PDB file of C-alpha atoms in Angstrom:
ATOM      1  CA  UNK V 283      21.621  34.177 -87.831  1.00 52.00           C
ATOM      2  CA  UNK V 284      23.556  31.457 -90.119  1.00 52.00           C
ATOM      3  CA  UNK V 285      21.439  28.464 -91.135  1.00 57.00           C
ATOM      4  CA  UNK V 286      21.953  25.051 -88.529  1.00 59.00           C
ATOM      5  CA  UNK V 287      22.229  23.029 -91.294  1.00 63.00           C
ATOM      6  CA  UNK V 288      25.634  25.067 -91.731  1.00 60.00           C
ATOM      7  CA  UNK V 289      29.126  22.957 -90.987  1.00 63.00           C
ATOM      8  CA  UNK V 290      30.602  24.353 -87.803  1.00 61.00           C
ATOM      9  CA  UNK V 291      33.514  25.986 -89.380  1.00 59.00           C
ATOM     10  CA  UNK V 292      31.055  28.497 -91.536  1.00 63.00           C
ATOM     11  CA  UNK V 293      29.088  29.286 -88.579  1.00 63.00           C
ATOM     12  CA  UNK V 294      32.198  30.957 -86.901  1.00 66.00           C
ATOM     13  CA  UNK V 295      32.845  34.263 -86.268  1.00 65.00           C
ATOM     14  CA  UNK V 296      35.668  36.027 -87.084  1.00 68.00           C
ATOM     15  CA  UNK V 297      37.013  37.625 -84.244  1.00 65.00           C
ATOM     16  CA  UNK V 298      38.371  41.234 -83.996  1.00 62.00           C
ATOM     17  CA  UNK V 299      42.192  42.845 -83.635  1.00 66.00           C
ATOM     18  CA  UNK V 300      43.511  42.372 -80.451  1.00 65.00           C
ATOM     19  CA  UNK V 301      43.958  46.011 -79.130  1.00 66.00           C
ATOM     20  CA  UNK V 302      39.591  46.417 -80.338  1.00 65.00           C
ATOM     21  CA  UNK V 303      38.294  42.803 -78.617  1.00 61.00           C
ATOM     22  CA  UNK V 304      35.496  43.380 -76.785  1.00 64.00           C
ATOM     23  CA  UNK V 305      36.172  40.056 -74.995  1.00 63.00           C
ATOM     24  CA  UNK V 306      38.367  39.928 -71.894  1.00 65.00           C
ATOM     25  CA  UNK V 307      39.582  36.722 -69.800  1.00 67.00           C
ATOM     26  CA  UNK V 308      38.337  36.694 -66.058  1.00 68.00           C
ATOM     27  CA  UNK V 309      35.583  35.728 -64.417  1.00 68.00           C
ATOM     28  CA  UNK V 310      31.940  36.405 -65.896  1.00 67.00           C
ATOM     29  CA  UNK V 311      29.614  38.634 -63.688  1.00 66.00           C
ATOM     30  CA  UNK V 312      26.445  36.507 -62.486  1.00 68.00           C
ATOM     31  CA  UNK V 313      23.741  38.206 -61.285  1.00 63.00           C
ATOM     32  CA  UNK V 314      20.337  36.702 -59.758  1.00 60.00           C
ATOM     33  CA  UNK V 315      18.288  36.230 -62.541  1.00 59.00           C
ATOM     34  CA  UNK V 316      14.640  34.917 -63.004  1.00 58.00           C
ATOM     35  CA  UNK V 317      13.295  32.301 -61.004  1.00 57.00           C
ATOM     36  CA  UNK V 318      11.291  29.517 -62.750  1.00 61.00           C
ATOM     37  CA  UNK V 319       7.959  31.458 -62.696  1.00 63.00           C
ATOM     38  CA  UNK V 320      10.119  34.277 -64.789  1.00 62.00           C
ATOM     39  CA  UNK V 321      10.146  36.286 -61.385  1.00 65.00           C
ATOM     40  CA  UNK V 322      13.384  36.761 -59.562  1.00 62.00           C
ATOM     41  CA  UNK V 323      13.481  34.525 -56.297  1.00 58.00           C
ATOM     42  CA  UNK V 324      11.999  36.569 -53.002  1.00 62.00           C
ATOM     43  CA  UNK V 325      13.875  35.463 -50.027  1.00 59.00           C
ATOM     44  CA  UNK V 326      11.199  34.444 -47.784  1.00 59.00           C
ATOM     45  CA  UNK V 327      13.296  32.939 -44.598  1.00 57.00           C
ATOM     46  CA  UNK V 328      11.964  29.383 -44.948  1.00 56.00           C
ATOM     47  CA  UNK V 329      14.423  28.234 -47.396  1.00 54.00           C
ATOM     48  CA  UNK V 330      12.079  27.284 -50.323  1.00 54.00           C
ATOM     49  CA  UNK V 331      11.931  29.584 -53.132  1.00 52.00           C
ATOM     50  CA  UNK V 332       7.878  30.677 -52.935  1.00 52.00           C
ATOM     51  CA  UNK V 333       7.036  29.103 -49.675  1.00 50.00           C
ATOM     52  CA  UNK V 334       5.161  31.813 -48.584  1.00 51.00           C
ATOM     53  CA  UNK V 335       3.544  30.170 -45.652  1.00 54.00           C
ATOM     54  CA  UNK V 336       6.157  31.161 -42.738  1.00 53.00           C
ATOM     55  CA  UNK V 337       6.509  27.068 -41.692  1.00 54.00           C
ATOM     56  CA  UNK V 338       9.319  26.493 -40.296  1.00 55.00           C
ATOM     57  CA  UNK V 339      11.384  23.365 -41.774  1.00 60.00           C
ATOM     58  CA  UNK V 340      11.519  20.388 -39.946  1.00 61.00           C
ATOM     59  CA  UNK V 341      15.006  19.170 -39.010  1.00 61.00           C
ATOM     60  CA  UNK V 342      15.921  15.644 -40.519  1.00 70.00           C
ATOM     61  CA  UNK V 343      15.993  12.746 -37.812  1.00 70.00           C
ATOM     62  CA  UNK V 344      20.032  12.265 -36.653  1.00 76.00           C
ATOM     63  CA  UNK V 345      19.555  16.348 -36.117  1.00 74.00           C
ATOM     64  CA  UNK V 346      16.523  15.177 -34.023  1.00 71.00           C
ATOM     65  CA  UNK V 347      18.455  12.556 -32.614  1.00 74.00           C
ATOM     66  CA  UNK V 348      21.172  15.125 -31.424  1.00 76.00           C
ATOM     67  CA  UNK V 349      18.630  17.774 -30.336  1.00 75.00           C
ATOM     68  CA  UNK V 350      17.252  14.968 -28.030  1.00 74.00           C
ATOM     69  CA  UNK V 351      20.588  14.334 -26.206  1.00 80.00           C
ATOM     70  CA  UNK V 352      21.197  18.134 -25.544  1.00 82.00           C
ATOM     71  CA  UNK V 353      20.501  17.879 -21.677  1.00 84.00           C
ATOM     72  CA  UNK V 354      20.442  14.698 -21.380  1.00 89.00           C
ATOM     73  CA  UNK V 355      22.647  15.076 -18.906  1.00 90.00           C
ATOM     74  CA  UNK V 356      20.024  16.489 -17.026  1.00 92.00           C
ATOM     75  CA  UNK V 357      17.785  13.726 -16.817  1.00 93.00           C
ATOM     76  CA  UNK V 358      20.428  11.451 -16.394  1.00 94.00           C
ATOM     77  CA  UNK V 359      21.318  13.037 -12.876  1.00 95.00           C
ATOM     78  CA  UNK V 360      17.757  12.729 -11.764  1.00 95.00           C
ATOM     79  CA  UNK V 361      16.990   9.213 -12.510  1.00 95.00           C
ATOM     80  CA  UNK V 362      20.542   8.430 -11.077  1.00 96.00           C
ATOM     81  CA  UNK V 363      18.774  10.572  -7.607  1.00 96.00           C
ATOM     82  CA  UNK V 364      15.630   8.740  -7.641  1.00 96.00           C
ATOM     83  CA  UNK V 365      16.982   5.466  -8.242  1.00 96.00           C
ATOM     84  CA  UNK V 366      19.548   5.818  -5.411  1.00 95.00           C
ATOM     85  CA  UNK V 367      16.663   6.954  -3.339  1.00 95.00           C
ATOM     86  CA  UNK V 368      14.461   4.227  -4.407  1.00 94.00           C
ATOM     87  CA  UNK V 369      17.495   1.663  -3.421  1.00 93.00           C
ATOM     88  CA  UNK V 370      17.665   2.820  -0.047  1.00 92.00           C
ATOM     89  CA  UNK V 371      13.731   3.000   0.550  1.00 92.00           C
ATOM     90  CA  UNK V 372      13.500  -0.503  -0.775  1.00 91.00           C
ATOM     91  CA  UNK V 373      16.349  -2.026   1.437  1.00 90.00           C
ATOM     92  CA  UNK V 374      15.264  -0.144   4.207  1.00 88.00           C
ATOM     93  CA  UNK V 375      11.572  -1.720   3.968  1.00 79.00           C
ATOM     94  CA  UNK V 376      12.863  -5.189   3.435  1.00 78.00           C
ATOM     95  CA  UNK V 377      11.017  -8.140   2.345  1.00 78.00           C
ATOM     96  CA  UNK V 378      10.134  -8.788  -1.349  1.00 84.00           C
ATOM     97  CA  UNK V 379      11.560  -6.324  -4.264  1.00 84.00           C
ATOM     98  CA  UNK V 380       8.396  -7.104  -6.584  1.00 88.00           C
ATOM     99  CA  UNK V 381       6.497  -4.098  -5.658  1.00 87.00           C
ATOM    100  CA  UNK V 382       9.246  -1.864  -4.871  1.00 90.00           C
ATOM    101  CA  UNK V 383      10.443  -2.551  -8.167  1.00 92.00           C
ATOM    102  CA  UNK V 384       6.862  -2.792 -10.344  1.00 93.00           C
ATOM    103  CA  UNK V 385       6.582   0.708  -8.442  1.00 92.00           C
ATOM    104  CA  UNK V 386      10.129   2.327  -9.698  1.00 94.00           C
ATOM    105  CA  UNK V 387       8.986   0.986 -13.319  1.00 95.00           C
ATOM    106  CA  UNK V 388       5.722   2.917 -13.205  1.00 96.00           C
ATOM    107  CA  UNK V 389       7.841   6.259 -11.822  1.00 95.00           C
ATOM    108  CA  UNK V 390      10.280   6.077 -14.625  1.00 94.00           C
ATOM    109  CA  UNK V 391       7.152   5.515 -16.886  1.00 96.00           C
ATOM    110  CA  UNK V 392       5.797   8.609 -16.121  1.00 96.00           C
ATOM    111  CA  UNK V 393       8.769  10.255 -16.440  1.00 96.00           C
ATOM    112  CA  UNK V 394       8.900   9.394 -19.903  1.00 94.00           C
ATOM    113  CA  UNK V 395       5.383  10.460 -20.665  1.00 96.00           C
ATOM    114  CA  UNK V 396       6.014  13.686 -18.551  1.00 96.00           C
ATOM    115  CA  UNK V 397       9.125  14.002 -20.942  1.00 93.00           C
ATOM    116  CA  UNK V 398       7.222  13.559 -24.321  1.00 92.00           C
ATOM    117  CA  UNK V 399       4.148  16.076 -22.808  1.00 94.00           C
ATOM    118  CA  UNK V 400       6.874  18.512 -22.170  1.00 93.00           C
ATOM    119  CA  UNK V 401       8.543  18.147 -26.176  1.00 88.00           C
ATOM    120  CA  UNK V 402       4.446  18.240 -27.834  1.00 90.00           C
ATOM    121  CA  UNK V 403       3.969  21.366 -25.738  1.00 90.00           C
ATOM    122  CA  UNK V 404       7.337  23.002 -26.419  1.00 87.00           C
ATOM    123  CA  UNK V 405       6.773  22.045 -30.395  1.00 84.00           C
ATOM    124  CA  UNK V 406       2.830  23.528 -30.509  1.00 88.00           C
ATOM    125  CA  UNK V 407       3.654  26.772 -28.296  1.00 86.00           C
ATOM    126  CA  UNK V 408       7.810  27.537 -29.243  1.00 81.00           C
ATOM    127  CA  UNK V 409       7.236  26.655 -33.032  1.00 78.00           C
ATOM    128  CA  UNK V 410       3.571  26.457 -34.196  1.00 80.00           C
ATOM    129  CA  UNK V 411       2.975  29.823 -32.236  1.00 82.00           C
ATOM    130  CA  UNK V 412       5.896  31.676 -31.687  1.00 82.00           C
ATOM    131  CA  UNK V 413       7.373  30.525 -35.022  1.00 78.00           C
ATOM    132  CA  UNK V 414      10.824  29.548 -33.114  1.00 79.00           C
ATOM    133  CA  UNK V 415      13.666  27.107 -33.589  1.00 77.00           C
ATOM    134  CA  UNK V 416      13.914  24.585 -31.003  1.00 76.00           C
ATOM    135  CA  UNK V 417      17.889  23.963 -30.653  1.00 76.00           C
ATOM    136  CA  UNK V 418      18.089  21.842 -28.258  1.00 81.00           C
ATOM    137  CA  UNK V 419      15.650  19.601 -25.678  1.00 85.00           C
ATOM    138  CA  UNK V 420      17.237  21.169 -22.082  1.00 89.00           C
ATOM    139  CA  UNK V 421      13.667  22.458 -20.788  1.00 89.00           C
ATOM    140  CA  UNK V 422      12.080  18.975 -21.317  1.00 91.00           C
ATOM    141  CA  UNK V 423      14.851  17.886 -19.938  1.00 92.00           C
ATOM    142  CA  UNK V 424      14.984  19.593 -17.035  1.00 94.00           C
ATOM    143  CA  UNK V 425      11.372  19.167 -16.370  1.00 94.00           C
ATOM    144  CA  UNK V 426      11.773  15.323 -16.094  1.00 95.00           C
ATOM    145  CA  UNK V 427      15.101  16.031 -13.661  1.00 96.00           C
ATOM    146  CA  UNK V 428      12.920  17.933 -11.274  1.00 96.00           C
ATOM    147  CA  UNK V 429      10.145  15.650 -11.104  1.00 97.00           C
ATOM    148  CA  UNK V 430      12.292  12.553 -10.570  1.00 96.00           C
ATOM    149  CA  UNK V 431      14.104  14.818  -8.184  1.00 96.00           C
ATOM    150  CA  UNK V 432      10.897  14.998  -6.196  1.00 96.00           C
ATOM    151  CA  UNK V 433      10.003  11.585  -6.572  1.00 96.00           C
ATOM    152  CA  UNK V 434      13.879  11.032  -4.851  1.00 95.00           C
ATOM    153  CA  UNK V 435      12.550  12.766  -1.952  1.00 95.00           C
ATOM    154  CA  UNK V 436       9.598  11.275  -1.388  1.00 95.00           C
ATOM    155  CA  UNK V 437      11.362   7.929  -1.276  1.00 93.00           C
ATOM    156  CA  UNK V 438      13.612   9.482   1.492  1.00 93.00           C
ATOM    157  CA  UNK V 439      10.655  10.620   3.147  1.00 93.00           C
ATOM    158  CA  UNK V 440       9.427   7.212   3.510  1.00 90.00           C
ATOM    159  CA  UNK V 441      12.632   6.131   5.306  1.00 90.00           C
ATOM    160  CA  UNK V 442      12.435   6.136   9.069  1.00 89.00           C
ATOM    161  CA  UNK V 443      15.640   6.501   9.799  1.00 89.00           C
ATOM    162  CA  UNK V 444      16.084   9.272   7.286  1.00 88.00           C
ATOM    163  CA  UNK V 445      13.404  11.389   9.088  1.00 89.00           C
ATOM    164  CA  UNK V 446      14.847  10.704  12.227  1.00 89.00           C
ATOM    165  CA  UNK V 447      18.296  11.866  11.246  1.00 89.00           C
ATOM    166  CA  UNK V 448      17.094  14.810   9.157  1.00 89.00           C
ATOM    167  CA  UNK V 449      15.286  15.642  12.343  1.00 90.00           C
ATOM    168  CA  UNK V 450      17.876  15.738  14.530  1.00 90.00           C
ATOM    169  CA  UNK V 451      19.774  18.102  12.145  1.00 91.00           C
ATOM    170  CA  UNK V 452      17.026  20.627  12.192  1.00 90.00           C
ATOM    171  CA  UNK V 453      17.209  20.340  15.564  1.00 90.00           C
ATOM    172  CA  UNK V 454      20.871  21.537  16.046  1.00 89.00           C
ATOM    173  CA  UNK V 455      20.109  24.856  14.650  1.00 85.00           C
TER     174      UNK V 455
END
């Protein structure tokens, strides 16, 4: 090897004829080489070179965001049921709205908490122990549909003349 100290032009290598250069134009041919511990990079699925541990990666919080509204539709339909349900039972009872109202708050209350039960057991048994991707939150979703769907009709069942006319329906067949 030349000296460093060496001006550029000296440290130059002549190159060969044409018709004998062992250099060509194109594209170079990379291969995977060493990783930083000098051992070439194991694919391990979890997308970090030597994460070993099989965790699955956390998405970042506007994915989150748009996992969350997948079925929302869903829950949207139910609390438009039970609160249509809850209207009628409360003008059909009459008087004061406080209580009818303080009692719709509490429903849609524990909704939500049914809702977020639903997500903390879908994340500990889909992805802590069945190592899977959650893609979307439709079986939360639907969980909180259903239960405001029942909490709909219970509201109807409180209505007199609901009974009566569901009644008299049964009782044509």
């Amino acid at each position: 090897m030349t000296d460093q100290r060496e001006p550029w032009a000296e440290r130059t290598v002549e190159m060969p004829p044409e018709d004998n250069n062992p250099f060509r134009r194109g594209r170079a041919q990379v291969g995977p080489g060493p990783g930083p511990t000098g051992q070439p990079h194991i694919p391990t699925g979890t997308g970090w070179p030597g994460d070993h541990t099989g965790a699955i990666p956390r998405p970042v919080f506007r994915e989150e965001l748009r996992l969350f509204r997948r079925g929302a539709g869903l829950s949207l339909i139910g609390a438009l049921f039970a609160f249509v349900c809850w209207g009628l039972w409360a003008i059909s009872d009459g008087g004061n709205l406080g209580t009818p109202v303080a009692l719709f708050v509490l429903t849609g209350l524990v909704a939500l908490g049914l809702y977020a039960l639903t997500r903390m057991v879908g994340r500990v048994i889909l992805e802590k122990q069945l190592g899977r991707v959650r893609r979307s939150a439709r079986g939360a979703h639907l969980v909180m549909a259903v239960f405001l769907a029942g909490v709909g009709f219970a509201y109807l069942r409180s209505i007199d003349w609901v009974v009566d006319a569901w009644s008299w329906v049964t009782g044509l067949f």
